[in-house]
C-alpha positions as a printed Julia matrix, in Angstrom:
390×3 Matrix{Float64}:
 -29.11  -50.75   25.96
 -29.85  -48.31   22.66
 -27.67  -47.03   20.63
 -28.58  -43.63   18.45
 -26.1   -43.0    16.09
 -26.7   -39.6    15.3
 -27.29  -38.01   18.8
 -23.33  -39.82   19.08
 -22.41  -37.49   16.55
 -23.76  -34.38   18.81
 -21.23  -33.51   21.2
 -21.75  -32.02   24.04
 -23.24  -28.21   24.08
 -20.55  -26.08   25.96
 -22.38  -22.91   26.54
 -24.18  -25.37   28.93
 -21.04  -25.31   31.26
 -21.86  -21.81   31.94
 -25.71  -21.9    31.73
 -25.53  -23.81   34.39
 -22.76  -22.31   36.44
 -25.29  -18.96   35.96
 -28.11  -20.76   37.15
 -26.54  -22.3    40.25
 -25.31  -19.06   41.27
 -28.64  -16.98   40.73
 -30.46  -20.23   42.46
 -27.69  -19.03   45.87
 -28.82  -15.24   45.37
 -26.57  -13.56   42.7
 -27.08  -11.06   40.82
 -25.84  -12.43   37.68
 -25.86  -10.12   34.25
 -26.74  -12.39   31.45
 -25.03  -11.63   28.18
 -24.55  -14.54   26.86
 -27.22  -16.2    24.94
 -28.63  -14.47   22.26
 -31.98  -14.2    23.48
 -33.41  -10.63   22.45
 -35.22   -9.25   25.44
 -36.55   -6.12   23.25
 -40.55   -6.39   22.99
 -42.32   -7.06   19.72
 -43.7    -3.99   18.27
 -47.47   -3.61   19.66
 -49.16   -3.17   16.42
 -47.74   -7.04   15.23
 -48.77   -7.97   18.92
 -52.71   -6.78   18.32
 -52.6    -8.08   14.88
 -52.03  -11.89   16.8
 -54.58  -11.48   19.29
 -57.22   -9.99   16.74
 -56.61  -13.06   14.48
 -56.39  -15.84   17.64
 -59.81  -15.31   18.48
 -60.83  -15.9    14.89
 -62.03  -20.13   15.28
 -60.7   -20.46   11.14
 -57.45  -19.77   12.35
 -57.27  -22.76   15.02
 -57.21  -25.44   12.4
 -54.05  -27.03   10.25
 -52.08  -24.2     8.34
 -50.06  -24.74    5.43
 -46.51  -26.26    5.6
 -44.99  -23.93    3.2
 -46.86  -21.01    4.76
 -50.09  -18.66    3.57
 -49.94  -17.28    0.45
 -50.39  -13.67    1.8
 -47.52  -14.12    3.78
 -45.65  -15.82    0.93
 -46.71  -12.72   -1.35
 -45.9   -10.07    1.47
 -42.41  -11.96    1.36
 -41.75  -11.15   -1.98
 -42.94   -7.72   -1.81
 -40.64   -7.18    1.17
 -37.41   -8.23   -1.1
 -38.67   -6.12   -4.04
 -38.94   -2.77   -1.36
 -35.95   -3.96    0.58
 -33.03   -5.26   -1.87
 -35.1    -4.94   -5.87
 -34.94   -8.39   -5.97
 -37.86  -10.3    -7.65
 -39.25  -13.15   -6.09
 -41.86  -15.91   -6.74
 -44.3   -16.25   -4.18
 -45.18  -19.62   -5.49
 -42.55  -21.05   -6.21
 -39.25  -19.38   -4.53
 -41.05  -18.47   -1.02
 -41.35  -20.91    1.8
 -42.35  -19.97    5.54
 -40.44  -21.95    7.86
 -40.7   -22.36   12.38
 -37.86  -20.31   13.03
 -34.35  -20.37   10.75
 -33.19  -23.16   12.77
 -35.68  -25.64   11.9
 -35.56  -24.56    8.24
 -31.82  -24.75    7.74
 -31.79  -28.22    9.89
 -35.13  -29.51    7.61
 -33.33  -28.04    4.43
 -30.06  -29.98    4.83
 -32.07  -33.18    5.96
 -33.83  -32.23    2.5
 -30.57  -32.29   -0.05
 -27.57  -34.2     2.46
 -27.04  -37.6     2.47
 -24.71  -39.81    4.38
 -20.87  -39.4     2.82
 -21.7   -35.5     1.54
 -19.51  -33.39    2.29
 -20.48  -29.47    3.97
 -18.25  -26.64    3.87
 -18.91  -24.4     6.72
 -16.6   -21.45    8.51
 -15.3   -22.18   11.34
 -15.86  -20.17   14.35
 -20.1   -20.19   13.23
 -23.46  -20.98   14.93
 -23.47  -23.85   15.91
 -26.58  -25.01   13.95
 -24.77  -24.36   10.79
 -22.29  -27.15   11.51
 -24.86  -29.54   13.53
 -27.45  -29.37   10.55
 -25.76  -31.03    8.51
 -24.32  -33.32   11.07
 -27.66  -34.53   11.89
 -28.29  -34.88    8.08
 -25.7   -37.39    8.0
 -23.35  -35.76    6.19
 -19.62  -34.64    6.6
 -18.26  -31.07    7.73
 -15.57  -29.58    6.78
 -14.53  -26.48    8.38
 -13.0   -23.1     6.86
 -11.15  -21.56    8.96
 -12.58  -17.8     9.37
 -10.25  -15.81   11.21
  -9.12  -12.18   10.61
  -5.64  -13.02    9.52
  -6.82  -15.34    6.82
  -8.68  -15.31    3.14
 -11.64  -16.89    3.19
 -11.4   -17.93   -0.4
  -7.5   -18.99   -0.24
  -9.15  -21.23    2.74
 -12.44  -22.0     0.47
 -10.12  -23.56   -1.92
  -8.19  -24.68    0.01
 -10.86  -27.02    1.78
 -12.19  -28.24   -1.26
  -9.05  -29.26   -2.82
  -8.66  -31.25    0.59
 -11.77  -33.1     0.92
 -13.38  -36.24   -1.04
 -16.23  -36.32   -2.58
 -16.71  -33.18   -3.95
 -18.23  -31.11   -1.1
 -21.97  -30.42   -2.44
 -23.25  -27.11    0.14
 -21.58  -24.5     1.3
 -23.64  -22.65    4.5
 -22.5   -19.29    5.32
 -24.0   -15.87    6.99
 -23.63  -12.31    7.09
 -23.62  -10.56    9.25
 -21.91  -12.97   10.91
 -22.87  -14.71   14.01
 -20.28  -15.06   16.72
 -17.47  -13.21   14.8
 -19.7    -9.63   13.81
 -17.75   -9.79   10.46
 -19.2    -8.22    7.49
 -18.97   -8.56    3.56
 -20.12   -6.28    0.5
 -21.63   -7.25   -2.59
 -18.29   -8.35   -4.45
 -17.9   -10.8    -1.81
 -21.45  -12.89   -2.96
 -20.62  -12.2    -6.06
 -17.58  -14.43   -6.08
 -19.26  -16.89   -4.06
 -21.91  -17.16   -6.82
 -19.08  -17.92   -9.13
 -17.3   -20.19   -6.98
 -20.49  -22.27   -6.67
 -21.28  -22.16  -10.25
 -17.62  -23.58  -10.97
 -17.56  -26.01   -8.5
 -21.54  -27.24   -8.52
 -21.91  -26.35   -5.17
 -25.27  -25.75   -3.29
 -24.95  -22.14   -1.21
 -27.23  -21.17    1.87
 -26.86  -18.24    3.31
 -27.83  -17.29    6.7
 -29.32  -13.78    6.28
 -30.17  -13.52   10.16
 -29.19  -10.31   11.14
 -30.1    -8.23    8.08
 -31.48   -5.75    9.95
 -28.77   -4.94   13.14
 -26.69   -2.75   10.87
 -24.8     0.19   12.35
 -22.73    3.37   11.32
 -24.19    3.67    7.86
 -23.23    0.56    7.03
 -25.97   -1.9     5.07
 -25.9    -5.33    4.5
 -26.12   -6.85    0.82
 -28.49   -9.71    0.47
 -27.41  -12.88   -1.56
 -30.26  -12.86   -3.27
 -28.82   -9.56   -5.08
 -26.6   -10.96   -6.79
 -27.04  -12.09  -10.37
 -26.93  -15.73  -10.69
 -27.62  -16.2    -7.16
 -31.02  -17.99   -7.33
 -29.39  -20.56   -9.75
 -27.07  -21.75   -6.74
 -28.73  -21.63   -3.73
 -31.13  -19.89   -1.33
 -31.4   -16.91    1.76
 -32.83  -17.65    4.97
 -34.45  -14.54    6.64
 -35.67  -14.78   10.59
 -38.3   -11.9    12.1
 -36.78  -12.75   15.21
 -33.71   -9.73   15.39
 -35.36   -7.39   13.13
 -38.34   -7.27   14.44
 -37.64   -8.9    17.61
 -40.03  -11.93   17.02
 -37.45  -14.31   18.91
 -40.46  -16.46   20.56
 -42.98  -16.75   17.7
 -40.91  -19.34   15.59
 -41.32  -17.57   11.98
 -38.79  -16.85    9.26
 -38.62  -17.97    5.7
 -36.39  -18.84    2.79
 -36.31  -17.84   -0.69
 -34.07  -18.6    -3.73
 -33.59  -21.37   -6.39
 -36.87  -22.7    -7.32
 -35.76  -27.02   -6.84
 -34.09  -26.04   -3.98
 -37.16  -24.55   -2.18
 -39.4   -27.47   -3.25
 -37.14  -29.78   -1.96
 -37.48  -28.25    1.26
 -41.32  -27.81    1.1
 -41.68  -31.6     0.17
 -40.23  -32.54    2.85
 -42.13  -30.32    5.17
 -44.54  -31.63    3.87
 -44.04  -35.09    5.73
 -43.23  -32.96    9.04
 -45.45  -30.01   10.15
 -48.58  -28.21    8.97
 -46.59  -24.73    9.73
 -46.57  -22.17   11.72
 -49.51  -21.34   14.12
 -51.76  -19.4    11.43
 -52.53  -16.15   13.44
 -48.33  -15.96   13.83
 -47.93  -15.84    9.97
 -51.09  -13.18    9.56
 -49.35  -10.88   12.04
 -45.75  -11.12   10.32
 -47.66  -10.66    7.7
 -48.42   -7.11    9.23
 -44.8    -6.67   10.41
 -43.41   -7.25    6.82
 -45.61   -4.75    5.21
 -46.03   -2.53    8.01
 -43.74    0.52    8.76
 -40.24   -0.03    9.56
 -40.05    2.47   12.14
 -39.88   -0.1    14.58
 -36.99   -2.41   13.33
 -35.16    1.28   13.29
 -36.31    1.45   17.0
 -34.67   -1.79   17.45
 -31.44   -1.56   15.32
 -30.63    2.13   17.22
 -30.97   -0.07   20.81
 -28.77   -2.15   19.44
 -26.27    0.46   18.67
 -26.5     2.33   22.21
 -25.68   -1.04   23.77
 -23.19   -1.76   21.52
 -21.75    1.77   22.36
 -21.99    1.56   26.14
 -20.29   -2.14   26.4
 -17.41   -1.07   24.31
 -16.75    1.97   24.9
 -16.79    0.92   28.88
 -14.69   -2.07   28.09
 -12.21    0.57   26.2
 -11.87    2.49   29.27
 -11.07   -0.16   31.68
  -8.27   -1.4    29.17
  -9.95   -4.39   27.0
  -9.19   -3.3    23.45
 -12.3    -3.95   21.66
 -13.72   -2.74   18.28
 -17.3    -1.91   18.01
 -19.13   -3.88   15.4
 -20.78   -2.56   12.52
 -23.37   -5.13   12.5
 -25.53   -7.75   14.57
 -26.16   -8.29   18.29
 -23.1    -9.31   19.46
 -18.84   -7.97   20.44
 -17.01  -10.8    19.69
 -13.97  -10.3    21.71
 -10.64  -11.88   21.92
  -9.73  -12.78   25.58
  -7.09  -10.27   27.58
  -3.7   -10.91   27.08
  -3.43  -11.26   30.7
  -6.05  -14.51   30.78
  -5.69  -15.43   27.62
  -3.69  -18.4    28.57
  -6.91  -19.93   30.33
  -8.87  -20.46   27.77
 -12.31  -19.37   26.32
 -14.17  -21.97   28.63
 -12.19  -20.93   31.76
 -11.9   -17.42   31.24
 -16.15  -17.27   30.98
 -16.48  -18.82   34.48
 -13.91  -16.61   35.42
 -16.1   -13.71   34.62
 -19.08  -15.31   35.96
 -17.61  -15.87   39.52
 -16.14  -12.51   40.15
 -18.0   -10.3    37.69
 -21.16  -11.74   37.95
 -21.08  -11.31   33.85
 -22.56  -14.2    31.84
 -20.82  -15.03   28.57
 -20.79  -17.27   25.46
 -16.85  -19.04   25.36
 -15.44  -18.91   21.79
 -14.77  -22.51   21.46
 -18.18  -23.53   21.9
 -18.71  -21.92   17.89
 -15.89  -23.91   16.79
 -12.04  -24.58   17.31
 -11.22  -21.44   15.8
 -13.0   -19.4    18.35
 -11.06  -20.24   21.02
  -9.08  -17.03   22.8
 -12.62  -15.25   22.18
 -15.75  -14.75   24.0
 -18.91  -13.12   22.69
 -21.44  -10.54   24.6
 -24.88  -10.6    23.55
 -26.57   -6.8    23.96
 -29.7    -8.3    25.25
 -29.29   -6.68   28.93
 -30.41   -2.69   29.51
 -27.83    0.04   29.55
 -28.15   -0.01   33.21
 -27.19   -3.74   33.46
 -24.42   -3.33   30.94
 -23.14   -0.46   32.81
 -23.01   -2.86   35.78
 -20.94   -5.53   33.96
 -18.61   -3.21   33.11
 -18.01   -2.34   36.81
 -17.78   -5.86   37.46
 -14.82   -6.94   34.86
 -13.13   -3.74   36.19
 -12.98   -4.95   39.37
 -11.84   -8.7    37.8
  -9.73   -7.18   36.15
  -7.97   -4.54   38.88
  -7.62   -7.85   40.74
C-alpha cells in the first residue's frame, strides 16, 4: 500500500535476534548477564547531576534553546580542546552542540550527501556510520578493516574502485566494535589523503576518554591541516557517562559546521537547556570523575579477559574503549557470529553483540560490552566455562 524507499534501504537490525532471544528468556525467569549493548550502566557524576536539577527549576530554562547549542557551552567546548589536546577552536564558528553523536553524524551527512555520493567507511564499524549515510541517500563503500590488512592499501584501494569520486570518508578511534587504536601519524596521513583526493573526513572521537595502560588517544583535530578537511565528533556519554542525556558536539572546518547548523536549524531547537548548562559543568569541572570511570573500565576489562584466558579463549585485552572484541573459538567458529551468540545466551546465560551485525567483515567475532559489575562478569565467565567444558 506505501512504499518508503529509504527505510527499504535499512535492513534488518541483527543484534535484535538476540535482544529478543534475551528478553524472552528473562520474561521465563533467567538470569541473563547482559553484555551486549553498549549501554553504560556507570552513574553520572553527582555534581553534573545537581547542576541539572538546580537549573530545571529555573522557568528561563523551559523555553526553546538554541539549535547549535549555548554559547557557554560552545565556549566551555573550546576551552576543553585547548586543556585537553592544545588545539584552538572557534566557539562561533567551529563549535556546534548536537542530541547525542548519532543524531549529529546522521543530520551531518543528510547536511553534505546527496543521492549517487559515494561514502567510504571501514568495515566491521557502528552501524550508524554506514546507515547515516544510507539514509542520506548516498552510496557506501566499505574498507575492509581487519588485522591482517592496511587500511590505506585498502583506502586506495576502494577509491580506485568506486565511481564518482567518493566525497566523505567516516572513521573513529578508538574504534567501536574492533577496540583498534591509531597514533598521530596515522591522522596525519589521513589529512593528506583527504587533501589529495578532496575528500570530506569525520571522525568519530567517541571513546576519547576509555584509554588504558598508559596509552592516550590523539584527537584529529591535532593534526595540522585537519580543520581544512573535515570535523571531530565528541559524545559526554562514555567519558562522563552521560549515555541518557542526548549531548555531544562537533568541531572542525568552519563550512562544514555551518552546514550542519543550517540544517539544524530546520530540525530541532537543541538540547533541553538545563542538559547543556550541566555539561557545561562536566566539561570544565574536574576530571577526577571520567578517571573514576576510565579505571572501571579497566578492572572490567581485566576481570573478563583475564577469566576468559583461563578457561582457554585466547583474548587480548584492549587498550582502549568499552568493549573485547573477540574472534569466535576455533571449536564454534564454524557456526557463525549470529549462532554462536544464541549459543551463549542459551547455555551461558551471557548476552552478546554477533560480529556480523557491524558489517561482513565482523563475522567469526563477537563483542562484550563492560557495562555489567565485576560480580556479574565473574558470573559469565562461569557460565561460558561450563559452555564450553560441554
Amino acid at each position: 500500500m506505501f512504499d518508503f524507499p529509504r527505510i527499504k534501504r535499512l535492513p534488518p537490525y541483527v543484534f535484535n535476534i538476540v535482544v529478543d532471544l534475551k528478553n524472552k528468556a528473562r520474561r521465563e525467569g533467567e538470569d541473563i548477564i547482559d553484555l551486549g549493548m553498549g549501554n553504560p550502566d556507570i552513574p553520572t557524576p553527582q555534581h553534573i547531576v545537581d547542576k541539572l536539577v538546580e537549573s530545571a527549576y529555573n522557568p528561563k530554562n523551559h523555553r526553546y534553546s538554541a539549535s547549535k547549542g549555548i554559547t557557554k557551552l560552545r565556549v566551555a567546548i573550546a576551552d576543553w580542546y585547548k586543556r585537553n589536546y592544545d588545539v584552538h577552536i572557534d566557539p562561533e564558528t567551529e563549535a556546534i552542540v548536537t542530541i547525542g553523536a548519532k543524531e549529529g553524524l546522521s543530520h551531518f551527512a543528510l547536511a553534505v550527501l546527496e543521492r549517487g555520493d559515494v561514502a567510504l567507511v571501514p568495515n566491521p564499524t557502528y552501524p550508524i556510520h554506514t546507515y547515516c549515510a544510507v539514509m542520506a541517500g548516498a552510496d557506501v563503500h566499505s574498507i575492509p578493516f581487519t588485522e591482517d590488512r592496511d587500511f590505506f592499501v585498502e583506502l586506495e584501494k576502494s577509491v580506485k574502485r568506486v565511481w564518482p569520486q567518493p566525497k566523505l570518508l567516516l572513521i573513529s578511534f578508538p574504534h567501536n566494535p574492533t577496540t583498534r587504536i591509531v597514533d598521530i601519524n596515522f591522522f596525519e596521513r589521513i589529512v593528506d589523503y583527504a587533501k589529495e583526493n578532496n575528500l570530506i573526513v569525520v571522525h568519530d572521537f567517541a571513546y576519547a576518554d576509555l584509554c588504558f595502560d598508559g596509552y592516550r588517544a590523539p584527537s584529529f583535530m591535532q593534526v595540522p591541516g585537519a580543520k581544512d578537511v573535515g570535523i571531530e565528533f565528541y559524545s559526554l556519554s562514555k567519558g562522563y557517562s552521560m549515555p541518557g542525556w542526548r549531548v555531544a558536539f562537533a568541531v572542525g572546518n568552519r563550512e562544514l559546521i555551518n552546514a550542519l547548523a543550517r540544517l539544524k536549524s530546520y530540525f530541532d531547537y537543541g538540547v533541553f537547556q538545563p542538559i547543556q548548562i550541566a555539561s557545561i559543568i562536566a566539561l570544565n569541572g574536574p576530571r577526577d570523575c571520567v578517571d573514576q570511570v576510565r579505571e572501571t573500565y579497566r578492572i572490567r576489562r581485566d576481570v573478563l579477559c583475564e577469566g576468559l584466558n583461563k578457561i582457554g579463549w585466547d583474548i587480548e585485552k584492549p587498550k582502549a574503549t568499552m568493549f573485547v572484541w573477540a574472534r569466535i573459538p576455533e571449536a564454534y567458529r564454524n557456526l557463525g557470529s549470529i549462532e554462536f551468540s544464541k549459543l551463549l545466551l542459551k547455555e551461558a546465560k551471557v548476552a552478546v553483540s554477533p560480529g556480523i551485525g557491524f558489517g561482513e567483515y565482523g563475522e567469526g567475532f563477537i563483542r562484550f560490552s563492560l557495562v555489567e559489575n565485576e560480580h556479574r562478569i565473574r558470573q559469565a565467565v562461569r557460565g561460558i566455562k561450563k559452555l564450553m567444558g560441554k
